[in-house]
XYZ file of C-alpha atoms in Angstrom:
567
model
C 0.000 0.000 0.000
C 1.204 3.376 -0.892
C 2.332 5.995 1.719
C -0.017 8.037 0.717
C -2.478 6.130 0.753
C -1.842 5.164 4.354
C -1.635 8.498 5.453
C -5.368 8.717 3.814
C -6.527 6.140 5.987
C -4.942 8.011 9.165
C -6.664 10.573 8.319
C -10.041 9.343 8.149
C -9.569 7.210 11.327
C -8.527 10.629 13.143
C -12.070 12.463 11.808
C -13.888 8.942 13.042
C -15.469 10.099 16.264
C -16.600 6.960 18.427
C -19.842 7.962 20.563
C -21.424 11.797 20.741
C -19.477 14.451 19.185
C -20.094 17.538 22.495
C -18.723 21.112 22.859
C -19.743 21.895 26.328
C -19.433 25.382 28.183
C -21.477 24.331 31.061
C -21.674 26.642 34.032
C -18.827 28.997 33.362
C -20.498 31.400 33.759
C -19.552 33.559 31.100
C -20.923 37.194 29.914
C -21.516 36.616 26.304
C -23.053 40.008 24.883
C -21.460 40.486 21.741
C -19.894 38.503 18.812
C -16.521 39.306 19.944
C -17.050 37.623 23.163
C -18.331 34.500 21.779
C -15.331 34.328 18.540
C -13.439 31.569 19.721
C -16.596 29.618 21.066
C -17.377 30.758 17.417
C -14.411 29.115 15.791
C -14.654 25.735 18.032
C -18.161 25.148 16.721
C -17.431 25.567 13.097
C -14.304 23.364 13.768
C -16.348 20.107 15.511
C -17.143 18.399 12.267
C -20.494 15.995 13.566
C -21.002 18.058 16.342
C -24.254 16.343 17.871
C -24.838 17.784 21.186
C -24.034 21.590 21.987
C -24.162 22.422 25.904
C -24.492 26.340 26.784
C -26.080 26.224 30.261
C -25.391 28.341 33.233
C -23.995 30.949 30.678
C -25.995 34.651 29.770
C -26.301 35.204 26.166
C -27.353 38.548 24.450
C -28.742 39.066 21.123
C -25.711 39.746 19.366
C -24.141 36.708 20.677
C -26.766 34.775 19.581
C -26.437 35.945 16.124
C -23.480 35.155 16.181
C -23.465 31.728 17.166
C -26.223 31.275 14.875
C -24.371 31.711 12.024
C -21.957 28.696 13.048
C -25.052 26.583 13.694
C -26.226 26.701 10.425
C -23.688 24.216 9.322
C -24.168 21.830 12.093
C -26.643 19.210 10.621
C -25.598 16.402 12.953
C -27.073 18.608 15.783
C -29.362 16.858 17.595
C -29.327 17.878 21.342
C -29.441 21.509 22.489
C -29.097 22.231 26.275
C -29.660 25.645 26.915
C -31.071 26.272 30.313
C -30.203 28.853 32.506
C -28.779 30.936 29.527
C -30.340 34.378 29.836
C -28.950 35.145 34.084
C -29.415 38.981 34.031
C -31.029 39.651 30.557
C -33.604 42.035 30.274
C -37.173 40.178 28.967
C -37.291 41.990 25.715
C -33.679 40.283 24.873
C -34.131 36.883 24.950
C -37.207 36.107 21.950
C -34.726 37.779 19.467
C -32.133 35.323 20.964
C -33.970 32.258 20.790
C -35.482 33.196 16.982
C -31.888 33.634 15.682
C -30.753 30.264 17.151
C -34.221 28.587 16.049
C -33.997 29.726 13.046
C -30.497 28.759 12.340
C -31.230 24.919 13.463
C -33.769 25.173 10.444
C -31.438 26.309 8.194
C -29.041 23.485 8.987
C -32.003 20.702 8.449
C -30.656 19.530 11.983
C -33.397 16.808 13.347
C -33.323 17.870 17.028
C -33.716 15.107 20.047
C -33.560 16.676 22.693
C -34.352 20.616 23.686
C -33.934 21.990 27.225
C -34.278 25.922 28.065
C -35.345 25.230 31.543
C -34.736 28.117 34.205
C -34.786 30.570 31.227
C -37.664 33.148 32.850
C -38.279 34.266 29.523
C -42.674 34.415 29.942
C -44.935 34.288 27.303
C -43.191 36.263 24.263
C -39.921 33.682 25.279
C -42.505 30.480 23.989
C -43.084 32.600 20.941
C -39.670 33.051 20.430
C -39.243 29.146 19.621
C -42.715 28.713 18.575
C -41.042 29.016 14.951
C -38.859 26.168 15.452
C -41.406 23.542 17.095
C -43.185 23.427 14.186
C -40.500 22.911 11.618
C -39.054 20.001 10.994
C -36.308 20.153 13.089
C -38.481 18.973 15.828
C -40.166 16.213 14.109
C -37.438 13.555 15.582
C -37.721 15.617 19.307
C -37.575 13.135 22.160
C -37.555 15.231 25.014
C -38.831 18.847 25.551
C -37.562 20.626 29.157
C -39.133 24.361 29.885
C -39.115 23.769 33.562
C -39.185 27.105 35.417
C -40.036 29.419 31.955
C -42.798 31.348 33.411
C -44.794 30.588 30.666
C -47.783 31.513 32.074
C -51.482 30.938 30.708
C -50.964 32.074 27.438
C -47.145 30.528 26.881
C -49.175 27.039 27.493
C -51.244 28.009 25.340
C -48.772 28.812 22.236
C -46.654 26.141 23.121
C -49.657 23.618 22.919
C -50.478 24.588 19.646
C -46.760 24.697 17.868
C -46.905 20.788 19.604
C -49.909 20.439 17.740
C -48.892 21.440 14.143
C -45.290 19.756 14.914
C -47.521 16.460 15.124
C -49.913 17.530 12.097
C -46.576 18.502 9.836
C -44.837 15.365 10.783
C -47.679 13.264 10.267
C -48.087 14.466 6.967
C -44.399 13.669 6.024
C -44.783 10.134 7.112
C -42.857 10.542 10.686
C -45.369 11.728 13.048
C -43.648 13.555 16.532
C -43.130 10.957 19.105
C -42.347 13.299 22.401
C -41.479 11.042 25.193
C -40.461 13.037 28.039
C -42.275 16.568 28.909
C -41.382 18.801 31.597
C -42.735 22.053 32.500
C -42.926 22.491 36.140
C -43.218 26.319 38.159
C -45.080 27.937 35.096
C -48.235 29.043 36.069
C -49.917 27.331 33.661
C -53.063 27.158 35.738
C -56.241 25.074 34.285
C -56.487 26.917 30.793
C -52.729 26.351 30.277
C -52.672 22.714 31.218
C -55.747 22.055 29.433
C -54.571 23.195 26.111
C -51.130 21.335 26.479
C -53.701 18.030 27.814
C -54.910 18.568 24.363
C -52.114 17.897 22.477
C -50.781 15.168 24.761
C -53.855 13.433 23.629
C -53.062 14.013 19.841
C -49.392 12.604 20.555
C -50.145 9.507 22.450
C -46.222 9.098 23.100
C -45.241 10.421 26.165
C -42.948 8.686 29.010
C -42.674 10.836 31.530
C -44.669 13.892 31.603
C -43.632 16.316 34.721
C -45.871 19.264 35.257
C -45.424 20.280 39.290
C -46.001 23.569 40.751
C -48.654 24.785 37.955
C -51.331 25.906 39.815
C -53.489 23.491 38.064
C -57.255 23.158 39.637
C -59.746 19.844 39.194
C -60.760 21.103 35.663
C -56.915 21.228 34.204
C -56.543 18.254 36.270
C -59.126 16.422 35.026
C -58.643 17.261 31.522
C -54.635 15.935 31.952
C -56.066 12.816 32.923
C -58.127 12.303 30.098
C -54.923 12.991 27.592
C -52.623 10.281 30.051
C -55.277 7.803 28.935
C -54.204 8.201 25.073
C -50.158 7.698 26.813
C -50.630 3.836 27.183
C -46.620 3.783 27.522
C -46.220 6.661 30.239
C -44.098 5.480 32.957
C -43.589 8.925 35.030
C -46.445 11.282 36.484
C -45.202 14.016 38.576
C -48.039 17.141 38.920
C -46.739 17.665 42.592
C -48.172 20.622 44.475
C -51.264 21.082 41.877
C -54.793 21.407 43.749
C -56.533 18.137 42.745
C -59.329 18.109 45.143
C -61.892 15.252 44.887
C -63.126 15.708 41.536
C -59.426 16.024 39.777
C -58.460 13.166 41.768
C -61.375 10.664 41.176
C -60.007 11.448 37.309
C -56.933 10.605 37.704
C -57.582 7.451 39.322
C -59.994 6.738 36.537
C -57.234 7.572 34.058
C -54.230 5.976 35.621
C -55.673 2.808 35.656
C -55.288 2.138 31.732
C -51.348 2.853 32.261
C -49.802 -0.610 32.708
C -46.430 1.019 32.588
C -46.632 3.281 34.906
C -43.857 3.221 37.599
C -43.820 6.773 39.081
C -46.528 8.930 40.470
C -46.216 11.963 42.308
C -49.153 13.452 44.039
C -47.957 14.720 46.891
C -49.167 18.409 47.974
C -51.724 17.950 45.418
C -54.781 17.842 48.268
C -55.844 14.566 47.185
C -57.609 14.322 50.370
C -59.333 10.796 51.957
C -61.873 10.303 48.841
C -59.427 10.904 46.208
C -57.190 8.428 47.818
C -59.538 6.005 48.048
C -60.164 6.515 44.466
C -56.133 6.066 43.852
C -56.402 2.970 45.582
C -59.188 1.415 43.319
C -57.056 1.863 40.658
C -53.778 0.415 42.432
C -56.650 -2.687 42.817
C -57.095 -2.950 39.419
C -53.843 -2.060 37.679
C -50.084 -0.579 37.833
C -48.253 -3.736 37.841
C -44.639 -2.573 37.642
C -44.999 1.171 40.073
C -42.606 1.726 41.862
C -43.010 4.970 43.595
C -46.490 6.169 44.887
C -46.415 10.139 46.407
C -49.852 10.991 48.079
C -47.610 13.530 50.867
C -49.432 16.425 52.231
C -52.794 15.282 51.095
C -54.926 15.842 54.146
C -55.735 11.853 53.816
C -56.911 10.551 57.120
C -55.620 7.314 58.733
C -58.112 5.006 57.510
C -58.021 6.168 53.842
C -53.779 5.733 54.058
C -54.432 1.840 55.433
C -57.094 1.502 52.288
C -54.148 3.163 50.320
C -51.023 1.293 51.712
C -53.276 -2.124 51.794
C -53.646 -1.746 47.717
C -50.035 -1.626 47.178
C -49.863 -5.171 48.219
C -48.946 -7.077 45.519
C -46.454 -4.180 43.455
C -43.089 -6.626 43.737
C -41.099 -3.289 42.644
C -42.648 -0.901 45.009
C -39.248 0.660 46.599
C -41.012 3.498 48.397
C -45.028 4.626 49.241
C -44.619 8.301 51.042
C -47.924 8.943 53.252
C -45.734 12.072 55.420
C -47.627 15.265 56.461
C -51.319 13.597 55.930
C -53.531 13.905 58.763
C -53.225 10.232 60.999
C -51.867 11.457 64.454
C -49.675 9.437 66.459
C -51.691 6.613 66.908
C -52.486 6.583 62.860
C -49.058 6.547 62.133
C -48.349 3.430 63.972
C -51.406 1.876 63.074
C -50.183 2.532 59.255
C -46.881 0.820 59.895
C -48.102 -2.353 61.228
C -50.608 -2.260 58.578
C -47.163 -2.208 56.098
C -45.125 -4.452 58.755
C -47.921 -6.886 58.520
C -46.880 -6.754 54.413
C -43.393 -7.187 55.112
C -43.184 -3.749 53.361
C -41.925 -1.346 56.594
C -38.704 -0.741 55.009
C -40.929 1.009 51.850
C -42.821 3.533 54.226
C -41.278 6.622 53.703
C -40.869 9.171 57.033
C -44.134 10.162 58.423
C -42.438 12.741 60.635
C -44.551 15.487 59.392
C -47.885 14.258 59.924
C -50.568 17.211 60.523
C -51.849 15.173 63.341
C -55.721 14.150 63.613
C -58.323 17.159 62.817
C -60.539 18.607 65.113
C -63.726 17.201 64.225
C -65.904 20.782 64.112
C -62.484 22.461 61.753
C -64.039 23.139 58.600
C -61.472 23.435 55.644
C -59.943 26.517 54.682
C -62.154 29.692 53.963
C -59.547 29.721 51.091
C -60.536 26.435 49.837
C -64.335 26.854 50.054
C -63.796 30.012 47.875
C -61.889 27.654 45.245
C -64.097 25.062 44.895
C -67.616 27.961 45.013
C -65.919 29.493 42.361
C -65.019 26.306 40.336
C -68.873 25.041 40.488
C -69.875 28.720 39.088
C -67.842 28.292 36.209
C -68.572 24.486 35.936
C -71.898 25.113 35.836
C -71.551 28.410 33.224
C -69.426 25.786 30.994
C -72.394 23.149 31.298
C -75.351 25.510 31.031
C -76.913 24.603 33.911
C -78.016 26.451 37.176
C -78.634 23.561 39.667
C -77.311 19.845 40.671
C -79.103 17.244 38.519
C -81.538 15.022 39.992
C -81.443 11.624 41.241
C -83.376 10.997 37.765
C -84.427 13.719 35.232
C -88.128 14.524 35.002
C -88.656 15.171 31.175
C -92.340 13.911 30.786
C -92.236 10.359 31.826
C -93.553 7.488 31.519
C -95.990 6.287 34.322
C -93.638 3.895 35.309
C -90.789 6.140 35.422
C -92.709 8.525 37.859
C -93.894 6.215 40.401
C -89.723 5.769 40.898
C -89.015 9.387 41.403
C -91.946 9.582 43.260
C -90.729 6.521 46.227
C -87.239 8.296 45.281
C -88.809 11.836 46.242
C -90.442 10.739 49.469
C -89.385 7.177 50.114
C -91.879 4.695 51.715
C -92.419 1.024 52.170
C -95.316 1.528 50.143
C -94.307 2.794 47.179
C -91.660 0.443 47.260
C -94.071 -2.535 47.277
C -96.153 -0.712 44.733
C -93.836 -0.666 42.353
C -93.881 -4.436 41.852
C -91.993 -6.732 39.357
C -91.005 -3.366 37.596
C -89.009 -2.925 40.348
C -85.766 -3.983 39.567
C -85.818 -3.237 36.224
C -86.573 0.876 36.887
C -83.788 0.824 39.457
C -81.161 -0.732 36.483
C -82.380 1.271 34.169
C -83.137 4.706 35.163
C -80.107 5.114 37.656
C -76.862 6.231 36.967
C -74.354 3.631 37.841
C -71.218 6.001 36.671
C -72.642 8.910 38.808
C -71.158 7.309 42.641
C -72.690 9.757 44.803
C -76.119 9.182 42.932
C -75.827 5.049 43.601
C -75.564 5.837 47.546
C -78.027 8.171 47.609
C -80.761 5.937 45.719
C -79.309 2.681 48.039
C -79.652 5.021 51.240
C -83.451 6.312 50.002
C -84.464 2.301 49.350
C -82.744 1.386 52.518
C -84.106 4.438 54.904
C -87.755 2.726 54.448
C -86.845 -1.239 55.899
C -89.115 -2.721 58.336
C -89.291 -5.992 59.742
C -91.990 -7.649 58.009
C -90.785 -10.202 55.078
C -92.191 -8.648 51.932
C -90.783 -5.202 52.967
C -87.227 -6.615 53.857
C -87.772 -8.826 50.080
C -88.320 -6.129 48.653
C -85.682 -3.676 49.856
C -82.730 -6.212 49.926
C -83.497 -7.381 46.332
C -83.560 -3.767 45.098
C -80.165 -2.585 46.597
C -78.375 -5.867 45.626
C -79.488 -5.038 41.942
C -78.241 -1.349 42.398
C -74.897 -2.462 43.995
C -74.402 -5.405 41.687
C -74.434 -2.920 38.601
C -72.269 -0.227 40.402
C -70.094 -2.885 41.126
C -69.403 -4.031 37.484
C -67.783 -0.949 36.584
C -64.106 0.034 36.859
C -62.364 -0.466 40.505
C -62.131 3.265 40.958
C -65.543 3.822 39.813
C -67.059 1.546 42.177
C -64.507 2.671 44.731
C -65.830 6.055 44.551
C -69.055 4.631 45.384
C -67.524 3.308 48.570
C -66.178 6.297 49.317
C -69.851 8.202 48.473
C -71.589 6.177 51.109
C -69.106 6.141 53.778
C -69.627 10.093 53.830
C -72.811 9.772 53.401
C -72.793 7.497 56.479
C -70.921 10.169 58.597
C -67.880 8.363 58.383
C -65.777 10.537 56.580
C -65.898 14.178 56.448
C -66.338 15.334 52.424
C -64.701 17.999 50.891
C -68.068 19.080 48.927
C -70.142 20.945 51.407
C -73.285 20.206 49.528
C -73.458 16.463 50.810
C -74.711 16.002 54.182
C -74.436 12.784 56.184
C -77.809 11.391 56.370
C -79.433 10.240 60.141
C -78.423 6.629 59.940
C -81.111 4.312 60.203
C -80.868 0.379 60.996
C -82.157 -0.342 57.539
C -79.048 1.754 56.123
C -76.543 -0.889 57.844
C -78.628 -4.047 57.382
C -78.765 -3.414 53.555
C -75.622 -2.936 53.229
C -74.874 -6.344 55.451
C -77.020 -7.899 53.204
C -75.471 -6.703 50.268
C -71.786 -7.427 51.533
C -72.690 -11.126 52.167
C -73.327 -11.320 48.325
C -70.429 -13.017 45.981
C -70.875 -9.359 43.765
C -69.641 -7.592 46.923
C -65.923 -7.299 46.175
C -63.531 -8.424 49.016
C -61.347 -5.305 48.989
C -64.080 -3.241 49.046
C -65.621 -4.701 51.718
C -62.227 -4.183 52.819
C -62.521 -0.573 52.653
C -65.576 -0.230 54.470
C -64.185 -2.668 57.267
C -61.696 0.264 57.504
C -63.741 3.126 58.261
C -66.846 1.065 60.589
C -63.705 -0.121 62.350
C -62.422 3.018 63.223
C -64.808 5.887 63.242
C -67.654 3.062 63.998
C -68.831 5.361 66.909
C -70.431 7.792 64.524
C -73.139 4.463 64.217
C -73.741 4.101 68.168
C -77.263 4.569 67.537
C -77.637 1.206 65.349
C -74.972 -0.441 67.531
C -76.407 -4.038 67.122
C -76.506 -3.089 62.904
C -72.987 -2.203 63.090
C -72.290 -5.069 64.514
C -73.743 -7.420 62.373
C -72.404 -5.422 59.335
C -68.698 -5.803 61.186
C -68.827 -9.250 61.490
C -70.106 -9.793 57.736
C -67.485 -7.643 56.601
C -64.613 -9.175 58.545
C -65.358 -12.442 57.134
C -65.235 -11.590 53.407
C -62.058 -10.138 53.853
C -60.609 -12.786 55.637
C -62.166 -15.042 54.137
């Protein structure tokens, strides 16, 4: 072989790079303002032939330096990993959307098919989204994996924006034949709030791709809430949830639950200061029940979740083989709750998974009412619920829109309840009840099981009668989704007095004998599920002094439920 052919051959080797090809100025800190101060960085980046990943964090860049390095980027087709958080330390707003055009616009230019983009902790606000909005929706992000704006200030309309550039990216792509397949998303502390997070829900939905999707510190309500859980549905392979220190209340949590239990790979969730509160977490644990095979980490922290909700909670995690940590700490158990909970996990052989519980809130008073703050949220939510839905009022048990005969005499018992009417109504009966009640609607199934109950006597056809119409209720609520019916549990232990609801609206009813014997009845039944029964053994168990007035009913309800969960 020639000598100069060999040299050739050197040559090549020496231009071979074996893994990524990085420049990386990482956290020098350095005051790039003009294109004199960035010339050598300059020169280095036209030099790195392949240059694939480009790191310019914990630097502060000005316009002209942008424009500068711009220029050298549109070269660089290899690019495909930008991290350029923390790059704009002492900028004035008005600087940095010129900044981040020039450099978007110079990644088009190159036909660079970006991976991975990161301008977290750049406080660059609404006008900073529409800075990149430009390059989202080219084609340089058609290949983007990962997408980090964590700490952007982004705000309602930045959400907004960047929801629809993620939604033309998608339509663009699609049309060329490689449709966007985002897997990890993170945009935490960006005051997104509901109409942020419900645009962005929208095109999660539309991407169906996502990993990990981390969205904490938002101040996200139940309606952005709910409408993220209906868009984690369409993420079959999420594996990472984190919407930490959101405002879920009930409503945003019984969706989640709902949601979460379609995501098989799910193996990180991260509730905690989300105020999932007791009947959330009873929803949460329905799906646990029913689902979420591989998780791994479960945070329901600083939920105001009493101690008897936590055991339901920690008593669903069971059977997770990878569960390395479950952290209950600052919920509401008080020191006896907090042991209780860890023999409920030592029982498990799953201690060493309880995280600290050090900063339990300690048992409520039970005449606190919840923060004046809190009632204000959720008044105001219901006004513009109920401005969204058209509608000025809660819906009845069953709508009255010129019935049938039949349909009326079942409103009518349902409107003022009486043996009588019950025995009226005859072999159509059953059939009314199955058909004309809303099995989906929980807090609707305990208040039709409590009305049927509230009239039981001790006379045979009366008792017939009443036992065979709640078993047909609860057998049909009870062939829904684990969280669905669990949310019926959770319904008619409130309504029961044994748990304090977050709604204000639902009053505990005055328990009656008939209430507890029903629901004895009903518990004996093979449709009764185990862990439910479970559940309600919880809450009879401990707050069972709420029911000294049927004392011999409890009892007998007790007992029934002891033995179908032990048995």
């Amino acid at each position: 072989m020639a000598s100069g052919d060999i040299a050739q051959i050197t040559e090549a080797l020496a231009k071979t790079h074996v893994g990524e090809v990085e420049l990386n100025y990482k956290g020098r800190g350095l005051k790039l303002d003009n294109a004199e101060s960035v010339k050598e960085m300059v020169q280095e980046i036209e030099q790195c032939q392949g240059l694939q990943s480009l790191r310019l964090e914990g630097n502060t860049l000005g316009v002209e330096a942008a424009q500068a390095i711009s220029k050298s980027l549109e070269a660089k087709r290899e690019l495909e990993q930008c991290h350029w958080s923390d790059l704009f330390t002492g900028r004035l707003r008005s600087e940095i959307p010129p900044a981040l055009k020039s450099l978007g616009s110079a990644l088009m230019t190159s036909g660079a098919r970006l991976t991975h983009l990161d301008l977290s902790d750049n406080a660059f606000g609404p006008d900073g989204v529409k800075g990149i909005e430009s390059l989202l929706k080219s084609s340089a992000c058609y290949t983007l994996c990962e997408l980090r704006l964590n700490n952007c200030g982004m705000g309602i309309g930045g959400g907004m924006v960047l929801a629809s550039a993620l939604t033309e990216c998608h339509k663009q792509s699609s049309a060329a034949g490689s449709p966007l397949r985002l897997k990890v998303f993170i945009a935490g502390r960006n005051r997104l709030e509901n109409d942020g997070a419900t645009a962005l829900a929208k095109a999660f939905k539309l991407l169906g791709s996502l990993e990990e999707v981390h969205m904490p510190q938002n101040g996200i309500n139940h309606s952005g809430i709910t409408a993220l859980a209906t868009a984690v549905k369409h993420n079959p392979n999420l594996q990472v949830l984190n919407l930490n220190d959101n405002t879920f209340t009930k409503r945003g949590s019984i969706a989640m639950a709902e949601a979460i239990r379609h995501l098989q790979c799910l193996k990180v969730i991260n509730f905690g200061d989300c105020l999932v509160r007791s009947e959330g977490a009873i929803a949460i644990a329905g799906a646990l029940r029913e689902g979420l095979p591989f998780l791994r980490e479960l945070n329901l922290s600083f939920g105001e979740i009493c101690e008897a909700a936590a055991v339901v909670v920690a008593k669903a995690v069971r059977d997770k083989a990878n569960l390395e940590k479950l952290d209950l700490n600052g919920n509401s158990f008080g020191e006896e709750g907090c042991e209780a909970l860890r023999e409920v996990m030592e029982s498990m052989n799953m201690e060493d998974l309880l995280g600290s519980l050090s900063d339990d809130e300690g048992q409520p008073d039970d005449d606190d009412d919840d923060d004046e703050e809190d009632e204000e949220e959720e008044e105001k939510e219901d006004e513009e619920d109920a401005e969204e839905n058209g509608v000025n009022g809660t819906k009845d048990v069953i709508e009255e829109k010129e019935e049938p005969h039949c349909f009326s005499e079942l409103t009518s018992f349902l409107i003022s309840p009486s043996a009588e009417k019950l025995i009226s109504l005859g072999s159509k009966r059953i059939p009314l009840i199955e058909q004309q009640v809303d099995v989906l609607d929980a807090s609707k199934v305990s208040e039709v099981f409590l009305k049927i109950s509230s009239v039981y006597e001790d006379e045979p056809e009366v008792k017939q009668a009443i036992f065979e119409s709640t078993d047909a209720l609860l057998r049909k609520a009870f062939s829904n989704s684990h969280s669905q019916s669990y949310s019926f549990i959770s319904s008619l232990i409130v309504n029961l007095g044994l748990l304090k609801s977050e709604d204000k609206k639902i009053k505990k009813v005055s328990v009656m004998p008939g209430h507890l014997l029903a629901l004895e009845h009903a518990a004996a039944q093979e449709f009764f599920p185990a862990d439910q029964a479970g559940v309600l053994e919880e809450f009879v168990s401990r707050n069972g002094k709420v029911l000294e007035s049927c004392c011999n009913a409890r009892d007998a309800l007790r007992t029934t439920l002891v033995k179908r969960t032990t048995a």
